Short mmCIF file of C-alpha atoms in Angstrom, two decimals:
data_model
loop_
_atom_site.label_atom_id
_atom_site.label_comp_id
_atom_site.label_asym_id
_atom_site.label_seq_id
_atom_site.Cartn_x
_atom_site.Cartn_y
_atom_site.Cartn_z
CA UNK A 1 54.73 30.28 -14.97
CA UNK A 2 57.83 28.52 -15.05
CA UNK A 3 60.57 29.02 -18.01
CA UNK A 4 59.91 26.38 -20.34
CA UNK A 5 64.07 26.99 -22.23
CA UNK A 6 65.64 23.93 -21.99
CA UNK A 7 69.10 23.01 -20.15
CA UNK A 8 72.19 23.87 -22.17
CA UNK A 9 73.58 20.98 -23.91
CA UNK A 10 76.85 19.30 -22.87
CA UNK A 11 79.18 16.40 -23.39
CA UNK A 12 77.06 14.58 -20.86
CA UNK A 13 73.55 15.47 -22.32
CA UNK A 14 74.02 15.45 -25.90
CA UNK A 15 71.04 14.38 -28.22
CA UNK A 16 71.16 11.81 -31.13
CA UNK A 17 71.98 8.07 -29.30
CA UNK A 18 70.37 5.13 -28.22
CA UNK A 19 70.80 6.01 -24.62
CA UNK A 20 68.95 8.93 -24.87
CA UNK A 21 66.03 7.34 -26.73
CA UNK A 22 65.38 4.92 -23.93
CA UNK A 23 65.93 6.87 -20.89
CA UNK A 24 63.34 9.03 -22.73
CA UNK A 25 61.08 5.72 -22.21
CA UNK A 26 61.79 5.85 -18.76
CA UNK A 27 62.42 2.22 -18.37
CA UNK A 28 62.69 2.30 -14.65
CA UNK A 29 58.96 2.96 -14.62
CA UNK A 30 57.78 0.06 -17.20
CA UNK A 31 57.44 -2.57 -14.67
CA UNK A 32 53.79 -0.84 -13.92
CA UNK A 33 52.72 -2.14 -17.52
CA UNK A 34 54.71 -5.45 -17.24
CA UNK A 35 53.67 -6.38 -14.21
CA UNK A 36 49.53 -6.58 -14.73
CA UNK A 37 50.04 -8.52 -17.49
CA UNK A 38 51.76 -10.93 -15.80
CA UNK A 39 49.83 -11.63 -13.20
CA UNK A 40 46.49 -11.46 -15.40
CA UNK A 41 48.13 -14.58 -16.87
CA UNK A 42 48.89 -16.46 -13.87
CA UNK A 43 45.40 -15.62 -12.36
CA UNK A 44 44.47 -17.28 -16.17
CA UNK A 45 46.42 -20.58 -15.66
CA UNK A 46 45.38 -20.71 -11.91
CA UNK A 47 41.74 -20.52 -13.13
CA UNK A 48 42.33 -23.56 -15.58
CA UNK A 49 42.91 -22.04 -18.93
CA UNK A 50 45.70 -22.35 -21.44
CA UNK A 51 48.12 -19.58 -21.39
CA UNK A 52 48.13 -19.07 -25.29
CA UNK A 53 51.57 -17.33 -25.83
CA UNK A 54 50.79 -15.45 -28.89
CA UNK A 55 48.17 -13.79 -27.16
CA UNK A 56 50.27 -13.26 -23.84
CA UNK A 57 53.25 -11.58 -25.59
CA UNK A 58 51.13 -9.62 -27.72
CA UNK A 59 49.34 -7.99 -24.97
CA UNK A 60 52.92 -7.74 -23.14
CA UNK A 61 54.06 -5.27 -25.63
CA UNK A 62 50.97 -3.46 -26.56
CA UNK A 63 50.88 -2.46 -23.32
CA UNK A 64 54.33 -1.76 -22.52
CA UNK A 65 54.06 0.48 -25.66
CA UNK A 66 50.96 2.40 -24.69
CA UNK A 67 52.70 3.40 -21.04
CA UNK A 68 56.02 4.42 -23.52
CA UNK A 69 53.77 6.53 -25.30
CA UNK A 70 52.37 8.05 -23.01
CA UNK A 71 55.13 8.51 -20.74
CA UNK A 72 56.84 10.59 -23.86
CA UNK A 73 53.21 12.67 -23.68
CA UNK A 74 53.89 13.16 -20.47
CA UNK A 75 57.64 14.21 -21.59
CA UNK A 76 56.83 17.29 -24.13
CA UNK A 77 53.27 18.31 -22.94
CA UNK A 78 54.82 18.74 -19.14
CA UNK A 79 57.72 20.75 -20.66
CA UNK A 80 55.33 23.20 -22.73
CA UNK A 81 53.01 23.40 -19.73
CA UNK A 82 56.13 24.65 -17.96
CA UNK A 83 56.15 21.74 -15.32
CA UNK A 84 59.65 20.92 -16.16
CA UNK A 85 61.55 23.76 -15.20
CA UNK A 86 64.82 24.60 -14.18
CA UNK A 87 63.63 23.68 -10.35
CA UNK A 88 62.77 20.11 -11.50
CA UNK A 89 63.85 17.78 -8.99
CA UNK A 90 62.81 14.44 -10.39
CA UNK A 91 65.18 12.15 -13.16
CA UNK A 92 65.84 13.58 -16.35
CA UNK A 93 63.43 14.52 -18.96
CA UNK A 94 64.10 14.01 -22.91
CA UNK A 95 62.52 17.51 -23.66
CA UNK A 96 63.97 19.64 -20.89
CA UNK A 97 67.62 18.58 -21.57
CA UNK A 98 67.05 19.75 -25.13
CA UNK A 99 68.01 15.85 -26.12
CA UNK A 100 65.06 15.96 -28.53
CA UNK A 101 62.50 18.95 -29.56
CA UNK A 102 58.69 18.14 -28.03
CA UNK A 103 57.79 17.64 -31.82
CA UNK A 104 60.46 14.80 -32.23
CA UNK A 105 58.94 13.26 -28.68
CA UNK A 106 55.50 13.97 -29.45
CA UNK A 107 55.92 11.94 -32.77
CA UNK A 108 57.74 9.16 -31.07
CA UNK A 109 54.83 9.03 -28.68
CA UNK A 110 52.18 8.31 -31.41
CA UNK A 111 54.27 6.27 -33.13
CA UNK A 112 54.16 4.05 -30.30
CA UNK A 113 50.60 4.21 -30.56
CA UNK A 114 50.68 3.05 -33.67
CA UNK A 115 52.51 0.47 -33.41
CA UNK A 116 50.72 -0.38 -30.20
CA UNK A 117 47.42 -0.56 -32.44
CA UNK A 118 49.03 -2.42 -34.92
CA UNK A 119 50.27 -5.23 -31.90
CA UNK A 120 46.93 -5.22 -31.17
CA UNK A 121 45.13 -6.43 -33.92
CA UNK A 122 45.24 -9.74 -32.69
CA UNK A 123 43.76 -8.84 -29.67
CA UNK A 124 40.53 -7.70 -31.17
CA UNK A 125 40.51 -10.71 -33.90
CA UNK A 126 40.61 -13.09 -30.42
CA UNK A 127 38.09 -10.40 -27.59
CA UNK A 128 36.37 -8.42 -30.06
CA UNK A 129 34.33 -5.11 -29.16
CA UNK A 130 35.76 -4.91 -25.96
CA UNK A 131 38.96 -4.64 -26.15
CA UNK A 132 38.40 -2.22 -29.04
CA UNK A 133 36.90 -0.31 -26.49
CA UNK A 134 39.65 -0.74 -23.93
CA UNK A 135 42.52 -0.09 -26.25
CA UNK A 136 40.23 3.18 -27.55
CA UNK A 137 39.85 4.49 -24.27
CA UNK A 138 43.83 3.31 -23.05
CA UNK A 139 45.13 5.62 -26.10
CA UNK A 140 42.71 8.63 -25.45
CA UNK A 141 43.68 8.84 -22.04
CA UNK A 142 47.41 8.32 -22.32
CA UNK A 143 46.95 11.54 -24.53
CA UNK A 144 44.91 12.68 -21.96
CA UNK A 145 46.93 12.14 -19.00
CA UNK A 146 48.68 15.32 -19.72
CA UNK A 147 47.09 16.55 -22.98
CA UNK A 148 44.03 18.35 -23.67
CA UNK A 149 42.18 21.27 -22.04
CA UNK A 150 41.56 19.74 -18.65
CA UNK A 151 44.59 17.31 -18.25
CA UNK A 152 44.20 14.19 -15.55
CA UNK A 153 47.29 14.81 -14.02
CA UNK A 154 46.65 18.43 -13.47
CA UNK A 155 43.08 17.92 -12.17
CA UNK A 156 44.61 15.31 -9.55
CA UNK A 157 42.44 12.51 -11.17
CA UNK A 158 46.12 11.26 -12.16
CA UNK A 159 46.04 8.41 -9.33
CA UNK A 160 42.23 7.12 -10.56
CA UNK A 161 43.98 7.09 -13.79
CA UNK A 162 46.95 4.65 -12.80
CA UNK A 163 44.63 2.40 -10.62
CA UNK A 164 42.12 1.83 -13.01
CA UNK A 165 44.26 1.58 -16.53
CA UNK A 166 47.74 0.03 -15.07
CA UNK A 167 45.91 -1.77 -12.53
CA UNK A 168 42.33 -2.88 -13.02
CA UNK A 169 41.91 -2.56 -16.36
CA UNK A 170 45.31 -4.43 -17.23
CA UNK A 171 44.77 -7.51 -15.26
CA UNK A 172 41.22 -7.90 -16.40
CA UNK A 173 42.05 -6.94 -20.12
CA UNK A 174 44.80 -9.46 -20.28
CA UNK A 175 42.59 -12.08 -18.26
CA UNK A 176 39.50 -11.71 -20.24
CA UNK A 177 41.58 -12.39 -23.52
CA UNK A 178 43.17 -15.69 -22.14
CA UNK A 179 39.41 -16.72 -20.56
CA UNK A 180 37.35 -15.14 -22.99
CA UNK A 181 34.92 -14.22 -19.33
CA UNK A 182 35.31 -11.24 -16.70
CA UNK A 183 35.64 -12.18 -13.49
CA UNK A 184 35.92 -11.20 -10.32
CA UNK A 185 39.12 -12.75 -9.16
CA UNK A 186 40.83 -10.31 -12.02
CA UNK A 187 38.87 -7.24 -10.55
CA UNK A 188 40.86 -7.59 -7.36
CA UNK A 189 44.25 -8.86 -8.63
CA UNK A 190 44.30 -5.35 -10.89
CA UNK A 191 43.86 -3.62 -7.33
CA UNK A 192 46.29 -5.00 -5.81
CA UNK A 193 48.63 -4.47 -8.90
CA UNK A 194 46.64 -1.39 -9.60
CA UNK A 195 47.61 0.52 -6.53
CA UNK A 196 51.53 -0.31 -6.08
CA UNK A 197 51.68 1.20 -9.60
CA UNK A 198 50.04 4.25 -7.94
CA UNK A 199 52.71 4.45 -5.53
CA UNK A 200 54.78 5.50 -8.10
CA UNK A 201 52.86 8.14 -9.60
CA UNK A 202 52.03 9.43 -5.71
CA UNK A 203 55.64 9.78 -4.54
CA UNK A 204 56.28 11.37 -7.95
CA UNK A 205 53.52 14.03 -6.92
CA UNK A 206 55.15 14.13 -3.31
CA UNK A 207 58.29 15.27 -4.46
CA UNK A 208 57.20 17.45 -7.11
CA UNK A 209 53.82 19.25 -4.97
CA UNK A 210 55.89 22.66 -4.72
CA UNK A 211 56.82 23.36 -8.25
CA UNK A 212 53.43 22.00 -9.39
CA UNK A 213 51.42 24.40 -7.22
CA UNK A 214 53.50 26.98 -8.99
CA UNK A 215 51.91 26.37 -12.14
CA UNK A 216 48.53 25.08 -11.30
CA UNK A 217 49.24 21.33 -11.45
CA UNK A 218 46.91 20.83 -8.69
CA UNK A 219 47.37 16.68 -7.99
CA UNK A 220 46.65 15.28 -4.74
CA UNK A 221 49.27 16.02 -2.97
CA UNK A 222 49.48 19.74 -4.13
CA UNK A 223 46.02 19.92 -3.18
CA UNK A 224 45.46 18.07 0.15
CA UNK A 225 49.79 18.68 1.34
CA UNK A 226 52.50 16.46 2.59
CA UNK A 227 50.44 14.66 5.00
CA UNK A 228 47.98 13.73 2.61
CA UNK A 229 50.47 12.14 0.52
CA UNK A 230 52.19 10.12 3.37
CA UNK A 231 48.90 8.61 4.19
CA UNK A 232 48.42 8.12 0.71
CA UNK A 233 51.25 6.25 -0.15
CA UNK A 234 50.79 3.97 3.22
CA UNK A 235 47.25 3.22 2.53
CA UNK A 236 48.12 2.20 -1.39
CA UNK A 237 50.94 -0.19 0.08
CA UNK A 238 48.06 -1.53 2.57
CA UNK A 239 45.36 -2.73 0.12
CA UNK A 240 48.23 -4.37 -1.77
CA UNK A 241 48.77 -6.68 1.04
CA UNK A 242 45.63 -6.45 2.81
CA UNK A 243 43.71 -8.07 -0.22
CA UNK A 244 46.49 -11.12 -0.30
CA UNK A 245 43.40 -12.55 2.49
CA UNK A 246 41.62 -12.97 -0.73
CA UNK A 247 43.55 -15.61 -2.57
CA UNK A 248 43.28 -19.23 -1.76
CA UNK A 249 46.78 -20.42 -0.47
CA UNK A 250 49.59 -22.44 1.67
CA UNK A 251 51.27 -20.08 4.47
CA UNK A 252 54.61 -21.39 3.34
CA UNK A 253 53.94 -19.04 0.35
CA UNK A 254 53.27 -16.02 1.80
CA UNK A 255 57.07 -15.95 2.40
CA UNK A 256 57.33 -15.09 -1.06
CA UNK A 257 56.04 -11.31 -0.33
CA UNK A 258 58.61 -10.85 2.11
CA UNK A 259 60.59 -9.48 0.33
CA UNK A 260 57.66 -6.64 -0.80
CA UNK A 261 56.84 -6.34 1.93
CA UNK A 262 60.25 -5.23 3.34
CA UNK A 263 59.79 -2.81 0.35
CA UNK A 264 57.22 -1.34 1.39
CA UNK A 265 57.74 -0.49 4.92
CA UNK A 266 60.98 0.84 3.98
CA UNK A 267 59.07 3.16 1.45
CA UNK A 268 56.55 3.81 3.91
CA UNK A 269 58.85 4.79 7.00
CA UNK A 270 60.95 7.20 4.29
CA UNK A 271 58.31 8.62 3.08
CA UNK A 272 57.34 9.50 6.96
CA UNK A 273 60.02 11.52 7.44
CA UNK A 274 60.69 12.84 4.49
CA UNK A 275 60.03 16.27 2.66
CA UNK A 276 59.87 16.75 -1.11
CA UNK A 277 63.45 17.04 -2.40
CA UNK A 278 65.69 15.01 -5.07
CA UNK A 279 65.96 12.44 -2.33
CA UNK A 280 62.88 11.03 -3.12
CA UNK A 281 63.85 9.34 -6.56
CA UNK A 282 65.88 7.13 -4.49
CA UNK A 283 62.26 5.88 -3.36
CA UNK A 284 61.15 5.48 -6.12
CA UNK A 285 63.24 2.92 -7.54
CA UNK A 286 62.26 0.54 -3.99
CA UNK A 287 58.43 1.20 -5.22
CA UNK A 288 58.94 0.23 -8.59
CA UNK A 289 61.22 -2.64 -7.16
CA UNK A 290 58.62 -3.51 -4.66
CA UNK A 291 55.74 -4.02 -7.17
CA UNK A 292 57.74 -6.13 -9.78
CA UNK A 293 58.69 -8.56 -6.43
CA UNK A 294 54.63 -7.99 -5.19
CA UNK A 295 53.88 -9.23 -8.56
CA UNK A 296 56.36 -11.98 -9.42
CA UNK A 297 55.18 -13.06 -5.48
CA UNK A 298 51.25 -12.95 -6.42
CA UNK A 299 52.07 -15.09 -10.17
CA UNK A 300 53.93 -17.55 -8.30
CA UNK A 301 51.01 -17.85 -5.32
CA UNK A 302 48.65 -18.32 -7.88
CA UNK A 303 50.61 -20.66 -10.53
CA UNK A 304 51.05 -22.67 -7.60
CA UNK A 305 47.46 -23.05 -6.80
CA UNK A 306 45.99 -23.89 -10.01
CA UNK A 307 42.33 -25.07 -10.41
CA UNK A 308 41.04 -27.81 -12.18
CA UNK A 309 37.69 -27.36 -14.23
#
């Protein structure tokens, strides 16, 4: 097991401001809650419904608050687990660099919750019993993502975790509330949105697969190696654009996942060559940067091809 002490504080990593607080959020990573909403809209106006705004925004930040929540889980259950160690090699972590105690994050965490809940309540008032159920189950396994005696991320069930809840779950939450129906057009929209947020959380485990074996954080790629994870991450990037044969639409607007696309393969070819190292992080701001344009690219294609019913 790794030390679990924290980095000495300096000038440069002194607790107590703003700065700290949202870098603690890890805002370079909230796109993966933005993003589903989004497009669960769009597929909403595309299907003929009114995009009721209340509802939209509402959903916007109840979500963005459960991934803040339980990215600050994530935070101080990771450092007591020892994951975050002096041989960390991914961006910096509120707990480690002693900016706040895992108490003080841990109680920022379900304070987001509860405000999350509290965001919420309109939600149920308009969907009823489920989206108690979904926003039941969303909160348990944020916890759970890292918490609890048998921890997603450490049983490598992480990735299922992303897919379904920042993915499927998301698009079809946030379309159900707008349609008041499941369907199956939102099933493969959270896919598609579903598994570019997974990127994320696979290159994560790429970089990190050394130090995790170390302490028995056995994800994917700590179980199945480097390879695995290469495939992994190409195969993720090719049912995002593989199920793009699915939506009705104009070839002219296909352009508009160029620029994703370009994304992608740069991500892709990287990852190809590269071994798990600091360098890495650098990739994960084009994956996080290629979902938010697949996204924006997949609203537009379908705001632009509305139906009339």
């Amino acid at each position: 097991m790794h030390s679990t002490k924290s980095v000495p504080l300096t000038s440069k990593n002194s607790p107590g401001s703003l700065k700290f607080l949202l870098l603690a959020c890890r805002p370079k990573t909230l796109s993966a809650s933005i993003t589903p909403v989004v497009v669960g809209a769009a597929l909403a106006y595309h299907l003929g419904f009114r995009v009721e705004l209340g509802i939209f925004f509402c959903t916007l930040f109840s979500a963005l608050l459960i991934q803040v929540g339980t990215n600050l889980f994530n935070d101080a259950l990771d450092f007591e687990k020892g994951a975050d160690s002096h041989t960390r090699l991914g961006p910096l972590r509120a707990t480690h660099m002693g900016w706040f105690t895992a108490r003080q994050v841990k109680g920022a965490a379900v304070f987001c919750f509860l405000i999350a809940a509290i965001v919420a309540v309109p939600l149920v008032l308009r969907g009823g019993w489920p989206i108690v159920i979904v926003g039941v189950v969303s909160f348990s396994l944020g916890y759970l993502y890292t918490g609890g005696p048998r921890p997603l991320a450490y049983t490598g069930l992480g990735d299922l975790f992303v897919i379904l809840f920042f993915g499927v779950v998301a698009v079809m939450g946030t379309d159900y509330l707008l349609t008041n129906r499941w369907l199956p057009d939102a099933f493969v929209a959270g896919i598609e949105v579903g598994a570019l947020a997974t990127v994320l959380l696979a290159i994560n485990n790429f970089r990190d697969m050394i130090p995790d074996r170390a302490i028995g954080k056995m994800t994917l790629p700590a179980r199945f190696g480097a390879g695995f994870a290469r495939g992994e991450i190409a195969a993720l990037f090719g049912i995002a654009f593989g199920l793009l044969a699915y939506w009705p639409n104009e070839r002219f607007l296909l352009l508009l996942f160029a620029p994703s696309l370009i994304l992608a393969l740069v991500v892709i070819l990287r990852v190809a060559r590269a071994e798990p190292s600091e360098q890495m992080n650098r990739l994960l701001h084009l994956a996080a940067l290629a979902q938010m344009t697949f996204g924006g690219a997949l609203a537009i294609l379908l705001l632009c091809n509305r139906a009339v019913i």
